[in-house]
Amino acid sequence: MSTEAKVASASDIGDNKYSILLPTYNEVENLPIIVWLIVKYMNEAKVSYEIIVIDDGSPDGTLDMARQLQNLYGDDKIVLNPRERKLGLGTAYIHGIKHATGNYIIIMDADLSHHPKFIPEMIKEQVKNNFDVVTGTRYAGNGGVYGWDFKRKLISRGANFITQIMLRPGVSDLTGSFRLYKKDVLEKLTKSCVSKGYVFQMEMIVRARQFSFSIGEVPISFVDRVYGESKLGGSEIVQFVKGLLYLFATT
């Protein structure tokens, strides 16, 4: 992390607190690593934070691992809010917000595809411009995607290109899920969105533009998961197409 980012954190953030929402499902191998990295970079940035783990009934022992991490780091840093089964990203965020004590919310994946080293840069960008939302982008600046084969990169690029044409969101990476929100902004957006799954992230940005919320971008490196299996499949692609057509017709 740059010295500039540290200075911005120390001088401008003040009493801000950042609640990091980690929805999990079968992430027993990844969870301890991502939590360690979050703790490392947030402590280096000298900001107040908490990590809220929202496990959706993982059968692989993810919740037990989360309890061990809570014992290690303390229940003021690791907050557990499990659910009995998978209920979708939108409801996971709503569930997490209810227990968040921070005035800013950070959402990210727990599978190591989002590196916590970018969080201080997001905080810096938000503080500098007072953005309502700061989103990580794979498709601007020095952002990029690593670990995907050509077919998946082509699908991702194609999906993003089509959404840019149809929805004109003013954001280079509409389907990303690594973002920082003002808490009240996220609350309003989650209540206004009707989509589920992967389309939810896309609708969040579209609704943010409708409400005239300001959005900033920070280039990130997206890395394919190391442990576990990708949750992207044919049903998610169909869901994406349906969601895109819905947003095109209603926005």
PDB file of C-alpha atoms in Angstrom:
ATOM      1  CA  MET A   1       0.000   0.000   0.000  1.00  0.00           C
ATOM      2  CA  SER A   2       1.291   3.471  -0.849  1.00  0.00           C
ATOM      3  CA  THR A   3       2.353   6.062   1.721  1.00  0.00           C
ATOM      4  CA  GLU A   4      -0.127   8.437   0.114  1.00  0.00           C
ATOM      5  CA  ALA A   5      -3.000   6.082   0.959  1.00  0.00           C
ATOM      6  CA  LYS A   6      -1.808   5.804   4.567  1.00  0.00           C
ATOM      7  CA  VAL A   7      -1.642   9.584   4.915  1.00  0.00           C
ATOM      8  CA  ALA A   8      -5.148   9.966   3.535  1.00  0.00           C
ATOM      9  CA  SER A   9      -6.413   7.384   6.022  1.00  0.00           C
ATOM     10  CA  ALA A  10      -4.781   9.025   9.009  1.00  0.00           C
ATOM     11  CA  SER A  11      -5.683  12.626   8.228  1.00  0.00           C
ATOM     12  CA  ASP A  12      -9.091  12.508   6.563  1.00  0.00           C
ATOM     13  CA  ILE A  13     -10.994   9.448   7.720  1.00  0.00           C
ATOM     14  CA  GLY A  14     -11.460  10.561  11.314  1.00  0.00           C
ATOM     15  CA  ASP A  15     -14.152   8.592  13.128  1.00  0.00           C
ATOM     16  CA  ASN A  16     -15.277   6.574  10.095  1.00  0.00           C
ATOM     17  CA  LYS A  17     -15.766   2.864  10.602  1.00  0.00           C
ATOM     18  CA  TYR A  18     -15.831   0.290   7.802  1.00  0.00           C
ATOM     19  CA  SER A  19     -17.992  -2.819   8.017  1.00  0.00           C
ATOM     20  CA  ILE A  20     -16.746  -5.476   5.592  1.00  0.00           C
ATOM     21  CA  LEU A  21     -19.467  -7.912   4.538  1.00  0.00           C
ATOM     22  CA  LEU A  22     -18.255 -11.400   3.585  1.00  0.00           C
ATOM     23  CA  PRO A  23     -21.057 -13.648   2.298  1.00  0.00           C
ATOM     24  CA  THR A  24     -19.731 -17.220   2.339  1.00  0.00           C
ATOM     25  CA  TYR A  25     -20.722 -20.623   1.052  1.00  0.00           C
ATOM     26  CA  ASN A  26     -18.177 -23.451   1.183  1.00  0.00           C
ATOM     27  CA  GLU A  27     -15.156 -21.202   1.767  1.00  0.00           C
ATOM     28  CA  VAL A  28     -13.466 -23.099   4.599  1.00  0.00           C
ATOM     29  CA  GLU A  29     -10.045 -22.979   2.913  1.00  0.00           C
ATOM     30  CA  ASN A  30     -10.290 -19.384   1.743  1.00  0.00           C
ATOM     31  CA  LEU A  31     -11.838 -17.735   4.797  1.00  0.00           C
ATOM     32  CA  PRO A  32      -8.787 -17.739   7.114  1.00  0.00           C
ATOM     33  CA  ILE A  33      -6.595 -16.357   4.325  1.00  0.00           C
ATOM     34  CA  ILE A  34      -8.941 -13.560   3.281  1.00  0.00           C
ATOM     35  CA  VAL A  35      -9.552 -12.578   6.924  1.00  0.00           C
ATOM     36  CA  TRP A  36      -5.809 -12.472   7.620  1.00  0.00           C
ATOM     37  CA  LEU A  37      -5.266 -10.239   4.591  1.00  0.00           C
ATOM     38  CA  ILE A  38      -8.125  -7.913   5.531  1.00  0.00           C
ATOM     39  CA  VAL A  39      -6.778  -7.546   9.066  1.00  0.00           C
ATOM     40  CA  LYS A  40      -3.279  -6.875   7.730  1.00  0.00           C
ATOM     41  CA  TYR A  41      -4.243  -4.108   5.313  1.00  0.00           C
ATOM     42  CA  MET A  42      -6.861  -2.464   7.502  1.00  0.00           C
ATOM     43  CA  ASN A  43      -4.458  -2.341  10.440  1.00  0.00           C
ATOM     44  CA  GLU A  44      -1.735  -0.885   8.207  1.00  0.00           C
ATOM     45  CA  ALA A  45      -4.188   1.772   7.012  1.00  0.00           C
ATOM     46  CA  LYS A  46      -5.017   2.569  10.662  1.00  0.00           C
ATOM     47  CA  VAL A  47      -8.773   2.595  10.141  1.00  0.00           C
ATOM     48  CA  SER A  48     -11.599   1.276  12.309  1.00  0.00           C
ATOM     49  CA  TYR A  49     -13.267  -1.819  10.903  1.00  0.00           C
ATOM     50  CA  GLU A  50     -15.193  -5.016  11.498  1.00  0.00           C
ATOM     51  CA  ILE A  51     -15.608  -8.144   9.356  1.00  0.00           C
ATOM     52  CA  ILE A  52     -19.142  -9.530   9.188  1.00  0.00           C
ATOM     53  CA  VAL A  53     -19.245 -13.155   8.018  1.00  0.00           C
ATOM     54  CA  ILE A  54     -22.618 -14.157   6.566  1.00  0.00           C
ATOM     55  CA  ASP A  55     -22.472 -17.899   6.020  1.00  0.00           C
ATOM     56  CA  ASP A  56     -25.375 -19.524   4.200  1.00  0.00           C
ATOM     57  CA  GLY A  57     -25.376 -22.955   5.778  1.00  0.00           C
ATOM     58  CA  SER A  58     -22.095 -24.172   4.262  1.00  0.00           C
ATOM     59  CA  PRO A  59     -21.755 -27.958   4.665  1.00  0.00           C
ATOM     60  CA  ASP A  60     -17.931 -27.818   4.543  1.00  0.00           C
ATOM     61  CA  GLY A  61     -17.359 -26.310   8.003  1.00  0.00           C
ATOM     62  CA  THR A  62     -17.023 -22.652   6.980  1.00  0.00           C
ATOM     63  CA  LEU A  63     -19.012 -21.490  10.010  1.00  0.00           C
ATOM     64  CA  ASP A  64     -16.837 -23.505  12.392  1.00  0.00           C
ATOM     65  CA  MET A  65     -13.775 -21.906  10.819  1.00  0.00           C
ATOM     66  CA  ALA A  66     -15.370 -18.479  11.255  1.00  0.00           C
ATOM     67  CA  ARG A  67     -15.884 -19.219  14.956  1.00  0.00           C
ATOM     68  CA  GLN A  68     -12.193 -20.130  15.288  1.00  0.00           C
ATOM     69  CA  LEU A  69     -11.245 -16.856  13.602  1.00  0.00           C
ATOM     70  CA  GLN A  70     -13.547 -14.974  15.953  1.00  0.00           C
ATOM     71  CA  ASN A  71     -11.757 -16.538  18.920  1.00  0.00           C
ATOM     72  CA  LEU A  72      -8.418 -15.539  17.379  1.00  0.00           C
ATOM     73  CA  TYR A  73      -9.173 -11.939  16.386  1.00  0.00           C
ATOM     74  CA  GLY A  74     -11.958 -11.089  18.830  1.00  0.00           C
ATOM     75  CA  ASP A  75     -15.704 -10.676  18.456  1.00  0.00           C
ATOM     76  CA  ASP A  76     -15.266  -6.931  17.928  1.00  0.00           C
ATOM     77  CA  LYS A  77     -13.397  -7.673  14.675  1.00  0.00           C
ATOM     78  CA  ILE A  78     -15.154 -10.844  13.499  1.00  0.00           C
ATOM     79  CA  VAL A  79     -18.947 -10.697  13.670  1.00  0.00           C
ATOM     80  CA  LEU A  80     -20.890 -13.846  12.776  1.00  0.00           C
ATOM     81  CA  ASN A  81     -24.353 -13.654  11.243  1.00  0.00           C
ATOM     82  CA  PRO A  82     -25.055 -17.069   9.722  1.00  0.00           C
ATOM     83  CA  ARG A  83     -28.179 -18.137   7.860  1.00  0.00           C
ATOM     84  CA  GLU A  84     -29.609 -21.627   7.463  1.00  0.00           C
ATOM     85  CA  ARG A  85     -29.408 -21.814   3.658  1.00  0.00           C
ATOM     86  CA  LYS A  86     -28.494 -19.930   0.484  1.00  0.00           C
ATOM     87  CA  LEU A  87     -30.857 -17.005   0.044  1.00  0.00           C
ATOM     88  CA  GLY A  88     -29.039 -14.786  -2.446  1.00  0.00           C
ATOM     89  CA  LEU A  89     -26.554 -11.930  -2.335  1.00  0.00           C
ATOM     90  CA  GLY A  90     -29.136  -9.181  -1.944  1.00  0.00           C
ATOM     91  CA  THR A  91     -30.650 -10.661   1.191  1.00  0.00           C
ATOM     92  CA  ALA A  92     -27.145 -11.450   2.492  1.00  0.00           C
ATOM     93  CA  TYR A  93     -26.233  -7.777   2.313  1.00  0.00           C
ATOM     94  CA  ILE A  94     -29.490  -6.718   3.934  1.00  0.00           C
ATOM     95  CA  HIS A  95     -28.838  -9.262   6.682  1.00  0.00           C
ATOM     96  CA  GLY A  96     -25.298  -7.975   7.157  1.00  0.00           C
ATOM     97  CA  ILE A  97     -26.276  -4.303   7.190  1.00  0.00           C
ATOM     98  CA  LYS A  98     -28.630  -4.919  10.107  1.00  0.00           C
ATOM     99  CA  HIS A  99     -25.665  -5.892  12.243  1.00  0.00           C
ATOM    100  CA  ALA A 100     -23.113  -3.432  10.834  1.00  0.00           C
ATOM    101  CA  THR A 101     -21.895  -0.719  13.183  1.00  0.00           C
ATOM    102  CA  GLY A 102     -19.827   1.112  10.557  1.00  0.00           C
ATOM    103  CA  ASN A 103     -20.977   4.162   8.611  1.00  0.00           C
ATOM    104  CA  TYR A 104     -19.358   2.690   5.489  1.00  0.00           C
ATOM    105  CA  ILE A 105     -19.916  -0.786   4.057  1.00  0.00           C
ATOM    106  CA  ILE A 106     -17.440  -2.760   1.961  1.00  0.00           C
ATOM    107  CA  ILE A 107     -18.642  -5.781   0.024  1.00  0.00           C
ATOM    108  CA  MET A 108     -16.270  -8.334  -1.447  1.00  0.00           C
ATOM    109  CA  ASP A 109     -15.976 -12.023  -2.263  1.00  0.00           C
ATOM    110  CA  ALA A 110     -14.439 -14.399   0.254  1.00  0.00           C
ATOM    111  CA  ASP A 111     -12.808 -16.638  -2.375  1.00  0.00           C
ATOM    112  CA  LEU A 112      -9.603 -14.556  -2.719  1.00  0.00           C
ATOM    113  CA  SER A 113     -10.618 -13.150  -6.101  1.00  0.00           C
ATOM    114  CA  HIS A 114     -10.692  -9.696  -4.476  1.00  0.00           C
ATOM    115  CA  HIS A 115      -7.440  -8.708  -2.796  1.00  0.00           C
ATOM    116  CA  PRO A 116      -7.868  -6.600   0.363  1.00  0.00           C
ATOM    117  CA  LYS A 117      -4.849  -4.478  -0.631  1.00  0.00           C
ATOM    118  CA  PHE A 118      -7.241  -2.454  -2.801  1.00  0.00           C
ATOM    119  CA  ILE A 119      -9.498  -1.483   0.112  1.00  0.00           C
ATOM    120  CA  PRO A 120      -7.267   1.399   1.312  1.00  0.00           C
ATOM    121  CA  GLU A 121      -7.245   2.744  -2.268  1.00  0.00           C
ATOM    122  CA  MET A 122     -11.043   2.624  -2.342  1.00  0.00           C
ATOM    123  CA  ILE A 123     -11.196   4.431   0.989  1.00  0.00           C
ATOM    124  CA  LYS A 124      -8.764   7.049  -0.267  1.00  0.00           C
ATOM    125  CA  GLU A 125     -10.823   7.624  -3.437  1.00  0.00           C
ATOM    126  CA  GLN A 126     -14.056   7.914  -1.462  1.00  0.00           C
ATOM    127  CA  VAL A 127     -12.606  10.364   1.042  1.00  0.00           C
ATOM    128  CA  LYS A 128     -10.999  12.484  -1.676  1.00  0.00           C
ATOM    129  CA  ASN A 129     -14.203  12.960  -3.682  1.00  0.00           C
ATOM    130  CA  ASN A 130     -16.933  12.115  -1.141  1.00  0.00           C
ATOM    131  CA  PHE A 131     -18.308   9.453  -3.484  1.00  0.00           C
ATOM    132  CA  ASP A 132     -21.478   7.621  -2.478  1.00  0.00           C
ATOM    133  CA  VAL A 133     -20.113   4.448  -4.078  1.00  0.00           C
ATOM    134  CA  VAL A 134     -16.618   3.338  -5.057  1.00  0.00           C
ATOM    135  CA  THR A 135     -16.421   0.221  -7.205  1.00  0.00           C
ATOM    136  CA  GLY A 136     -13.456  -1.888  -8.187  1.00  0.00           C
ATOM    137  CA  THR A 137     -12.987  -2.161 -11.939  1.00  0.00           C
ATOM    138  CA  ARG A 138     -11.262  -4.872 -13.964  1.00  0.00           C
ATOM    139  CA  TYR A 139     -11.675  -2.966 -17.216  1.00  0.00           C
ATOM    140  CA  ALA A 140     -10.067   0.440 -16.647  1.00  0.00           C
ATOM    141  CA  GLY A 141      -6.605   1.749 -15.803  1.00  0.00           C
ATOM    142  CA  ASN A 142      -4.275  -1.057 -14.746  1.00  0.00           C
ATOM    143  CA  GLY A 143      -7.114  -3.354 -13.719  1.00  0.00           C
ATOM    144  CA  GLY A 144      -7.240  -6.883 -15.074  1.00  0.00           C
ATOM    145  CA  VAL A 145      -8.368 -10.491 -14.770  1.00  0.00           C
ATOM    146  CA  TYR A 146      -6.009 -13.381 -14.022  1.00  0.00           C
ATOM    147  CA  GLY A 147      -6.526 -17.139 -13.964  1.00  0.00           C
ATOM    148  CA  TRP A 148      -9.426 -17.292 -16.420  1.00  0.00           C
ATOM    149  CA  ASP A 149      -9.298 -19.191 -19.692  1.00  0.00           C
ATOM    150  CA  PHE A 150     -10.021 -17.413 -22.972  1.00  0.00           C
ATOM    151  CA  LYS A 151     -13.664 -18.548 -23.067  1.00  0.00           C
ATOM    152  CA  ARG A 152     -14.497 -17.104 -19.662  1.00  0.00           C
ATOM    153  CA  LYS A 153     -12.669 -13.860 -20.395  1.00  0.00           C
ATOM    154  CA  LEU A 154     -14.613 -13.585 -23.639  1.00  0.00           C
ATOM    155  CA  ILE A 155     -17.938 -14.153 -21.853  1.00  0.00           C
ATOM    156  CA  SER A 156     -17.092 -11.556 -19.202  1.00  0.00           C
ATOM    157  CA  ARG A 157     -15.902  -8.970 -21.711  1.00  0.00           C
ATOM    158  CA  GLY A 158     -18.882  -9.626 -23.949  1.00  0.00           C
ATOM    159  CA  ALA A 159     -21.356  -9.325 -21.082  1.00  0.00           C
ATOM    160  CA  ASN A 160     -19.780  -6.067 -19.954  1.00  0.00           C
ATOM    161  CA  PHE A 161     -19.774  -4.697 -23.520  1.00  0.00           C
ATOM    162  CA  ILE A 162     -23.459  -5.511 -24.002  1.00  0.00           C
ATOM    163  CA  THR A 163     -24.431  -3.934 -20.678  1.00  0.00           C
ATOM    164  CA  GLN A 164     -22.523  -0.774 -21.594  1.00  0.00           C
ATOM    165  CA  ILE A 165     -24.490  -0.472 -24.842  1.00  0.00           C
ATOM    166  CA  MET A 166     -27.898  -1.313 -23.388  1.00  0.00           C
ATOM    167  CA  LEU A 167     -27.739   0.380 -19.988  1.00  0.00           C
ATOM    168  CA  ARG A 168     -25.094   3.126 -20.367  1.00  0.00           C
ATOM    169  CA  PRO A 169     -24.226   3.036 -16.653  1.00  0.00           C
ATOM    170  CA  GLY A 170     -21.205   5.349 -16.809  1.00  0.00           C
ATOM    171  CA  VAL A 171     -19.155   2.690 -15.011  1.00  0.00           C
ATOM    172  CA  SER A 172     -16.540   0.541 -16.755  1.00  0.00           C
ATOM    173  CA  ASP A 173     -17.207  -2.682 -14.801  1.00  0.00           C
ATOM    174  CA  LEU A 174     -20.904  -3.136 -14.164  1.00  0.00           C
ATOM    175  CA  THR A 175     -20.826  -6.733 -12.942  1.00  0.00           C
ATOM    176  CA  GLY A 176     -18.041  -6.417 -10.359  1.00  0.00           C
ATOM    177  CA  SER A 177     -18.757  -7.187  -6.715  1.00  0.00           C
ATOM    178  CA  PHE A 178     -15.916  -5.407  -4.891  1.00  0.00           C
ATOM    179  CA  ARG A 179     -17.338  -2.097  -3.689  1.00  0.00           C
ATOM    180  CA  LEU A 180     -17.450   0.502  -0.950  1.00  0.00           C
ATOM    181  CA  TYR A 181     -20.744   2.203  -0.075  1.00  0.00           C
ATOM    182  CA  LYS A 182     -21.942   4.829   2.319  1.00  0.00           C
ATOM    183  CA  LYS A 183     -24.153   2.796   4.631  1.00  0.00           C
ATOM    184  CA  ASP A 184     -27.338   4.790   4.023  1.00  0.00           C
ATOM    185  CA  VAL A 185     -26.760   4.592   0.263  1.00  0.00           C
ATOM    186  CA  LEU A 186     -26.406   0.807   0.365  1.00  0.00           C
ATOM    187  CA  GLU A 187     -29.545   0.512   2.473  1.00  0.00           C
ATOM    188  CA  LYS A 188     -31.548   2.487  -0.071  1.00  0.00           C
ATOM    189  CA  LEU A 189     -30.142   0.535  -3.009  1.00  0.00           C
ATOM    190  CA  THR A 190     -30.768  -2.908  -1.515  1.00  0.00           C
ATOM    191  CA  LYS A 191     -34.376  -1.956  -0.826  1.00  0.00           C
ATOM    192  CA  SER A 192     -34.876  -0.752  -4.405  1.00  0.00           C
ATOM    193  CA  CYS A 193     -33.322  -3.769  -6.159  1.00  0.00           C
ATOM    194  CA  VAL A 194     -35.369  -6.802  -7.150  1.00  0.00           C
ATOM    195  CA  SER A 195     -32.705  -8.946  -8.837  1.00  0.00           C
ATOM    196  CA  LYS A 196     -30.952 -11.904  -7.232  1.00  0.00           C
ATOM    197  CA  GLY A 197     -27.608 -13.607  -7.710  1.00  0.00           C
ATOM    198  CA  TYR A 198     -25.063 -12.151 -10.117  1.00  0.00           C
ATOM    199  CA  VAL A 199     -27.534  -9.703 -11.680  1.00  0.00           C
ATOM    200  CA  PHE A 200     -27.921  -8.018  -8.307  1.00  0.00           C
ATOM    201  CA  GLN A 201     -24.544  -6.268  -8.581  1.00  0.00           C
ATOM    202  CA  MET A 202     -25.451  -4.893 -11.985  1.00  0.00           C
ATOM    203  CA  GLU A 203     -28.793  -3.570 -10.801  1.00  0.00           C
ATOM    204  CA  MET A 204     -27.147  -1.880  -7.796  1.00  0.00           C
ATOM    205  CA  ILE A 205     -25.092   0.373 -10.083  1.00  0.00           C
ATOM    206  CA  VAL A 206     -28.017   1.067 -12.415  1.00  0.00           C
ATOM    207  CA  ARG A 207     -30.217   2.086  -9.478  1.00  0.00           C
ATOM    208  CA  ALA A 208     -27.405   4.187  -8.029  1.00  0.00           C
ATOM    209  CA  ARG A 209     -27.331   6.179 -11.268  1.00  0.00           C
ATOM    210  CA  GLN A 210     -31.129   6.541 -11.168  1.00  0.00           C
ATOM    211  CA  PHE A 211     -30.879   8.013  -7.676  1.00  0.00           C
ATOM    212  CA  SER A 212     -28.059  10.318  -8.859  1.00  0.00           C
ATOM    213  CA  PHE A 213     -25.557   8.835  -6.412  1.00  0.00           C
ATOM    214  CA  SER A 214     -21.941   9.633  -7.244  1.00  0.00           C
ATOM    215  CA  ILE A 215     -19.766   6.666  -8.234  1.00  0.00           C
ATOM    216  CA  GLY A 216     -15.981   6.412  -8.312  1.00  0.00           C
ATOM    217  CA  GLU A 217     -13.787   3.624  -9.667  1.00  0.00           C
ATOM    218  CA  VAL A 218     -10.525   2.048  -8.539  1.00  0.00           C
ATOM    219  CA  PRO A 219      -8.663  -0.383 -10.843  1.00  0.00           C
ATOM    220  CA  ILE A 220      -8.298  -3.850  -9.299  1.00  0.00           C
ATOM    221  CA  SER A 221      -6.721  -7.167 -10.219  1.00  0.00           C
ATOM    222  CA  PHE A 222      -9.311  -9.937 -10.191  1.00  0.00           C
ATOM    223  CA  VAL A 223      -7.828 -13.397  -9.602  1.00  0.00           C
ATOM    224  CA  ASP A 224      -9.760 -16.631 -10.105  1.00  0.00           C
ATOM    225  CA  ARG A 225     -10.365 -18.619  -6.930  1.00  0.00           C
ATOM    226  CA  VAL A 226      -7.541 -20.826  -5.654  1.00  0.00           C
ATOM    227  CA  TYR A 227      -9.631 -23.216  -3.523  1.00  0.00           C
ATOM    228  CA  GLY A 228     -13.120 -24.515  -4.208  1.00  0.00           C
ATOM    229  CA  GLU A 229     -15.216 -24.433  -7.339  1.00  0.00           C
ATOM    230  CA  SER A 230     -16.543 -21.453  -9.224  1.00  0.00           C
ATOM    231  CA  LYS A 231     -20.236 -20.784  -8.601  1.00  0.00           C
ATOM    232  CA  LEU A 232     -20.737 -19.432 -12.129  1.00  0.00           C
ATOM    233  CA  GLY A 233     -22.652 -21.835 -14.318  1.00  0.00           C
ATOM    234  CA  GLY A 234     -25.211 -22.029 -17.086  1.00  0.00           C
ATOM    235  CA  SER A 235     -28.100 -21.044 -14.834  1.00  0.00           C
ATOM    236  CA  GLU A 236     -26.273 -17.877 -13.770  1.00  0.00           C
ATOM    237  CA  ILE A 237     -25.692 -16.919 -17.424  1.00  0.00           C
ATOM    238  CA  VAL A 238     -29.397 -17.359 -18.179  1.00  0.00           C
ATOM    239  CA  GLN A 239     -30.206 -15.333 -15.088  1.00  0.00           C
ATOM    240  CA  PHE A 240     -27.845 -12.603 -16.264  1.00  0.00           C
ATOM    241  CA  VAL A 241     -29.528 -12.342 -19.680  1.00  0.00           C
ATOM    242  CA  LYS A 242     -32.984 -12.182 -18.124  1.00  0.00           C
ATOM    243  CA  GLY A 243     -31.825  -9.547 -15.654  1.00  0.00           C
ATOM    244  CA  LEU A 244     -30.206  -7.455 -18.365  1.00  0.00           C
ATOM    245  CA  LEU A 245     -33.407  -7.456 -20.422  1.00  0.00           C
ATOM    246  CA  TYR A 246     -35.417  -6.529 -17.314  1.00  0.00           C
ATOM    247  CA  LEU A 247     -33.171  -3.580 -16.510  1.00  0.00           C
ATOM    248  CA  PHE A 248     -33.183  -2.445 -20.127  1.00  0.00           C
ATOM    249  CA  ALA A 249     -36.998  -2.464 -20.118  1.00  0.00           C
ATOM    250  CA  THR A 250     -37.418  -0.721 -16.755  1.00  0.00           C
ATOM    251  CA  THR A 251     -34.645   1.888 -16.696  1.00  0.00           C
TER     252      THR A 251
END
